[in-house]
Tab-separated table of C-alpha atoms in Angstrom:
chain	number	residue	atom	x	y	z
A	123	ASP	CA	-0.003	0.000	0.016
A	124	ILE	CA	1.011	3.619	-0.522
A	125	GLN	CA	1.415	5.338	2.829
A	126	MET	CA	0.568	9.027	3.250
A	127	THR	CA	1.992	11.304	5.893
A	128	GLN	CA	0.997	14.907	6.718
A	129	SER	CA	2.647	17.648	8.685
A	130	PRO	CA	1.998	19.241	10.959
A	131	PRO	CA	-0.562	17.129	12.775
A	132	SER	CA	-2.106	20.309	14.049
A	133	LEU	CA	-1.555	24.013	13.818
A	134	SER	CA	-2.886	27.098	15.499
A	135	ALA	CA	-3.673	29.985	13.277
A	136	SER	CA	-5.612	33.233	13.202
A	137	VAL	CA	-8.024	34.695	10.719
A	138	GLY	CA	-6.105	36.186	7.879
A	139	ASP	CA	-3.080	33.927	8.267
A	140	ARG	CA	-1.503	32.059	5.383
A	141	ILE	CA	-1.231	28.401	6.246
A	142	THR	CA	0.546	25.532	4.500
A	143	ILE	CA	0.150	21.805	5.053
A	144	THR	CA	2.466	19.262	3.525
A	145	CYS	CA	1.695	15.753	2.451
A	146	ARG	CA	4.195	13.073	1.515
A	147	ALA	CA	3.619	9.763	-0.235
A	148	SER	CA	5.705	6.660	0.353
A	149	GLN	CA	6.272	6.366	-3.418
A	150	SER	CA	5.685	8.538	-6.435
A	151	ILE	CA	2.007	9.119	-7.097
A	152	ASN	CA	2.477	11.545	-10.031
A	153	ARG	CA	-0.227	14.169	-9.405
A	154	PHE	CA	-2.902	11.777	-8.094
A	155	LEU	CA	-3.362	13.692	-4.851
A	156	ASN	CA	-6.574	15.114	-3.472
A	157	TRP	CA	-7.328	17.386	-0.486
A	158	TYR	CA	-10.421	17.321	1.707
A	159	GLN	CA	-11.795	19.518	4.461
A	160	GLN	CA	-13.797	18.001	7.283
A	161	LYS	CA	-15.659	19.811	10.050
A	162	PRO	CA	-16.843	18.060	13.197
A	163	GLY	CA	-19.864	15.838	12.629
A	164	LYS	CA	-19.782	16.420	8.904
A	165	ALA	CA	-18.710	14.477	5.830
A	166	PRO	CA	-15.414	15.406	4.169
A	167	LYS	CA	-15.598	17.942	1.355
A	168	LEU	CA	-13.368	17.787	-1.710
A	169	LEU	CA	-11.346	20.970	-2.165
A	170	ILE	CA	-8.509	20.105	-4.510
A	171	TYR	CA	-8.078	17.206	-6.934
A	172	SER	CA	-5.141	16.189	-9.105
A	173	ALA	CA	-2.779	18.067	-6.794
A	174	SER	CA	-3.745	21.541	-7.931
A	175	SER	CA	-7.203	21.595	-9.545
A	176	LEU	CA	-9.792	23.524	-7.575
A	177	GLN	CA	-13.084	21.701	-7.159
A	178	SER	CA	-16.076	23.638	-8.496
A	179	GLY	CA	-17.468	26.095	-5.952
A	180	VAL	CA	-14.404	26.066	-3.739
A	181	PRO	CA	-12.981	29.527	-2.939
A	182	SER	CA	-9.743	30.536	-4.676
A	183	ARG	CA	-7.947	31.077	-1.336
A	184	PHE	CA	-7.444	27.312	-1.343
A	185	SER	CA	-4.615	25.974	-3.501
A	186	GLY	CA	-2.468	22.912	-3.942
A	187	SER	CA	0.817	22.081	-5.591
A	188	GLY	CA	3.345	19.296	-5.957
A	189	SER	CA	3.980	16.118	-7.808
A	190	GLY	CA	5.766	12.804	-7.267
A	191	THR	CA	5.983	12.328	-3.483
A	192	ASP	CA	5.756	15.825	-2.027
A	193	PHE	CA	2.690	18.026	-2.023
A	194	THR	CA	1.537	21.221	-0.318
A	195	PHE	CA	-1.893	22.672	0.475
A	196	THR	CA	-2.222	26.373	1.159
A	197	ILE	CA	-4.957	28.677	2.451
A	198	SER	CA	-3.881	32.137	1.440
A	199	SER	CA	-5.977	34.001	3.998
A	200	LEU	CA	-7.622	31.912	6.658
A	201	GLN	CA	-11.317	32.623	7.139
A	202	PRO	CA	-13.434	31.724	10.209
A	203	GLU	CA	-15.151	28.897	8.337
A	204	ASP	CA	-11.810	27.298	7.466
A	205	PHE	CA	-11.123	25.982	10.954
A	206	ALA	CA	-11.358	22.264	10.280
A	207	THR	CA	-9.317	19.131	9.729
A	208	TYR	CA	-7.670	18.656	6.340
A	209	TYR	CA	-6.801	15.301	4.792
A	210	CYS	CA	-4.781	14.411	1.737
A	211	GLN	CA	-5.597	11.251	-0.209
A	212	GLN	CA	-3.807	9.467	-3.000
A	213	SER	CA	-5.707	8.000	-5.964
A	214	TYR	CA	-2.653	6.755	-7.916
A	215	SER	CA	-3.251	3.228	-6.700
A	216	SER	CA	-6.633	1.508	-7.044
A	217	ILE	CA	-6.339	1.145	-3.269
A	218	PHE	CA	-6.925	4.613	-1.921
A	219	THR	CA	-5.178	5.859	1.216
A	220	PHE	CA	-5.651	9.006	3.289
A	221	GLY	CA	-3.166	10.985	5.276
A	222	PRO	CA	-3.691	11.188	9.043
A	223	GLY	CA	-5.067	14.698	8.862
A	224	THR	CA	-4.054	18.184	9.982
A	225	LYS	CA	-6.296	20.017	12.438
A	226	VAL	CA	-6.361	23.767	11.997
A	227	ASP	CA	-7.549	25.573	15.091
B	290	GLN	CA	-27.972	17.429	-7.951
B	291	VAL	CA	-26.685	14.049	-6.920
B	292	GLN	CA	-27.170	13.096	-3.293
B	293	LEU	CA	-26.120	10.024	-1.327
B	294	GLN	CA	-27.812	8.630	1.773
B	295	GLU	CA	-26.582	5.815	3.980
B	296	SER	CA	-29.022	3.536	5.772
B	297	GLY	CA	-28.832	0.471	7.944
B	298	PRO	CA	-28.734	-0.764	11.556
B	299	GLY	CA	-26.943	1.479	14.014
B	300	LEU	CA	-26.097	-1.368	16.335
B	301	VAL	CA	-24.477	-4.689	15.382
B	302	LYS	CA	-23.453	-7.513	17.674
B	303	PRO	CA	-19.859	-8.750	17.699
B	304	SER	CA	-19.090	-11.498	15.214
B	305	GLN	CA	-22.158	-10.597	13.095
B	306	THR	CA	-22.251	-8.857	9.722
B	307	LEU	CA	-22.600	-5.104	9.327
B	308	SER	CA	-24.780	-4.175	6.384
B	309	LEU	CA	-25.258	-0.677	5.016
B	310	THR	CA	-26.907	0.660	1.884
B	311	CYS	CA	-26.221	3.894	0.055
B	312	SER	CA	-29.156	5.287	-1.958
B	313	VAL	CA	-28.294	7.544	-4.837
B	314	SER	CA	-30.728	10.284	-5.846
B	315	GLY	CA	-30.468	12.852	-8.619
B	316	GLY	CA	-28.295	10.553	-10.710
B	317	SER	CA	-27.706	6.978	-11.637
B	318	VAL	CA	-25.228	4.414	-10.293
B	319	ASP	CA	-25.301	2.912	-13.796
B	320	VAL	CA	-23.354	5.834	-15.313
B	321	GLY	CA	-19.932	4.720	-16.466
B	322	SER	CA	-18.186	7.888	-15.334
B	323	TYR	CA	-18.244	6.997	-11.625
B	324	TYR	CA	-17.040	4.597	-8.988
B	325	TRP	CA	-18.964	4.207	-5.707
B	326	SER	CA	-16.940	3.988	-2.500
B	327	TRP	CA	-17.213	3.365	1.209
B	328	VAL	CA	-15.113	5.180	3.793
B	329	ARG	CA	-15.217	4.889	7.568
B	330	GLN	CA	-14.074	6.989	10.480
B	331	PRO	CA	-13.823	5.845	14.116
B	332	ALA	CA	-14.636	8.524	16.642
B	333	GLY	CA	-11.806	11.042	16.884
B	334	LYS	CA	-9.740	9.309	14.239
B	335	GLY	CA	-8.900	9.643	10.589
B	336	LEU	CA	-10.524	8.409	7.378
B	337	GLU	CA	-10.117	4.823	6.175
B	338	TRP	CA	-11.128	3.842	2.601
B	339	LEU	CA	-12.837	0.487	2.559
B	340	GLY	CA	-13.416	-0.191	-1.093
B	341	ARG	CA	-15.284	0.784	-4.228
B	342	ILE	CA	-17.424	-0.648	-7.001
B	343	TYR	CA	-18.014	0.181	-10.588
B	344	ALA	CA	-21.444	-0.170	-12.242
B	345	THR	CA	-20.207	-3.303	-13.997
B	346	GLY	CA	-19.604	-4.881	-10.587
B	347	ASN	CA	-15.845	-4.614	-10.670
B	348	THR	CA	-14.518	-3.956	-7.153
B	349	ASN	CA	-11.384	-2.859	-5.337
B	350	TYR	CA	-11.007	-3.457	-1.595
B	351	ASN	CA	-8.702	-2.257	1.181
B	352	PRO	CA	-6.303	-5.213	1.628
B	353	SER	CA	-6.477	-4.883	5.383
B	354	LEU	CA	-10.207	-5.715	5.276
B	355	GLU	CA	-10.502	-7.605	2.036
B	356	SER	CA	-11.373	-10.911	3.625
B	357	ARG	CA	-14.365	-9.357	5.418
B	358	VAL	CA	-15.637	-6.702	3.002
B	359	THR	CA	-18.121	-7.083	0.183
B	360	ILE	CA	-19.442	-4.155	-1.894
B	361	SER	CA	-22.269	-4.718	-4.320
B	362	VAL	CA	-24.436	-2.567	-6.601
B	363	ASP	CA	-28.141	-2.829	-7.417
B	364	THR	CA	-28.764	-0.710	-10.509
B	365	SER	CA	-32.518	-1.448	-10.402
B	366	LYS	CA	-32.747	0.243	-7.011
B	367	ASN	CA	-30.052	2.814	-7.781
B	368	GLN	CA	-28.086	1.926	-4.705
B	369	PHE	CA	-24.933	0.172	-3.603
B	370	SER	CA	-24.189	-1.723	-0.440
B	371	LEU	CA	-21.484	-2.623	2.073
B	372	LYS	CA	-21.201	-5.837	4.047
B	373	LEU	CA	-18.521	-6.277	6.670
B	374	SER	CA	-18.432	-9.667	8.326
B	375	SER	CA	-17.155	-10.866	11.719
B	376	VAL	CA	-17.272	-7.407	13.216
B	377	SER	CA	-15.705	-6.365	16.472
B	378	ALA	CA	-15.608	-3.219	18.536
B	379	ALA	CA	-12.814	-1.985	16.319
B	380	ASP	CA	-15.349	-1.667	13.491
B	381	THR	CA	-17.362	0.916	15.438
B	382	ALA	CA	-17.282	4.019	13.263
B	383	VAL	CA	-19.168	6.473	11.131
B	384	TYR	CA	-19.525	4.932	7.675
B	385	PHE	CA	-19.687	7.226	4.626
B	386	CYS	CA	-20.601	6.350	1.066
B	387	ALA	CA	-19.066	8.510	-1.643
B	388	ARG	CA	-18.934	8.972	-5.403
B	389	GLU	CA	-15.612	8.967	-7.227
B	390	ALA	CA	-15.546	10.791	-10.491
B	391	LYS	CA	-13.311	9.115	-13.026
B	392	TRP	CA	-12.102	12.373	-14.566
B	393	SER	CA	-10.804	13.582	-11.218
B	394	ASP	CA	-10.079	10.313	-9.372
B	395	ALA	CA	-11.453	12.054	-6.283
B	396	LEU	CA	-14.385	11.519	-3.963
B	397	ASP	CA	-16.498	14.477	-4.968
B	398	ILE	CA	-19.870	13.705	-3.407
B	399	TRP	CA	-20.392	12.209	0.079
B	400	GLY	CA	-23.293	10.942	2.084
B	401	LEU	CA	-23.936	12.378	5.536
B	402	GLY	CA	-22.616	9.275	7.223
B	403	ALA	CA	-24.097	6.514	9.351
B	404	MET	CA	-22.907	5.736	12.840
B	405	VAL	CA	-22.543	1.992	13.496
B	406	THR	CA	-21.735	0.678	16.938
B	407	VAL	CA	-20.573	-2.874	17.473
B	408	SER	CA	-21.658	-4.027	20.917
B	409	SER	CA	-23.469	-6.894	22.571
């Protein structure tokens, strides 16, 4: 299986901050990397697919980059509704795996 | 607008089989552009992908659960299902169904989730 790691596990931020989360795959996954946002008691929401493509309806303050094994997710200016947990997920393999998550509070 | 809704027992006894169904509305499971997945999340923990099915019936399963998981699709009812056998307390979790779009290889639509507790 392809293992996914994320850092940091959690971060404290304030409204207006620029935040960056990193995700690393245990082997090259090309650009088959997706990012999700999850709020407590809710289903995950797709934000970014294929490493850098913004899902329809998602604000442009969210962005992603990277390829191979190293990826980054950025919120350019944190908004109150962005406090949540963020997960990366690889879809290179037919066996999907998620990162452990990064809690932004 | 496509919506997914999980349904099934909220309480399952140890060693029994967990069964959940995901009903799809606003679209068809028989469209070749999508896979249909199950993901679970124990309380306070991360997301675990369980497996997926294509409209043709082709499946992929998480190897860690493959011996216990079965995902099936019923195109006549426009729904797909999850069966997890020989459950234990470790299978207590919120179970989500989700749609994977083939053009994005991402889970773009999710159900609200169903809480399943394994307890005698």
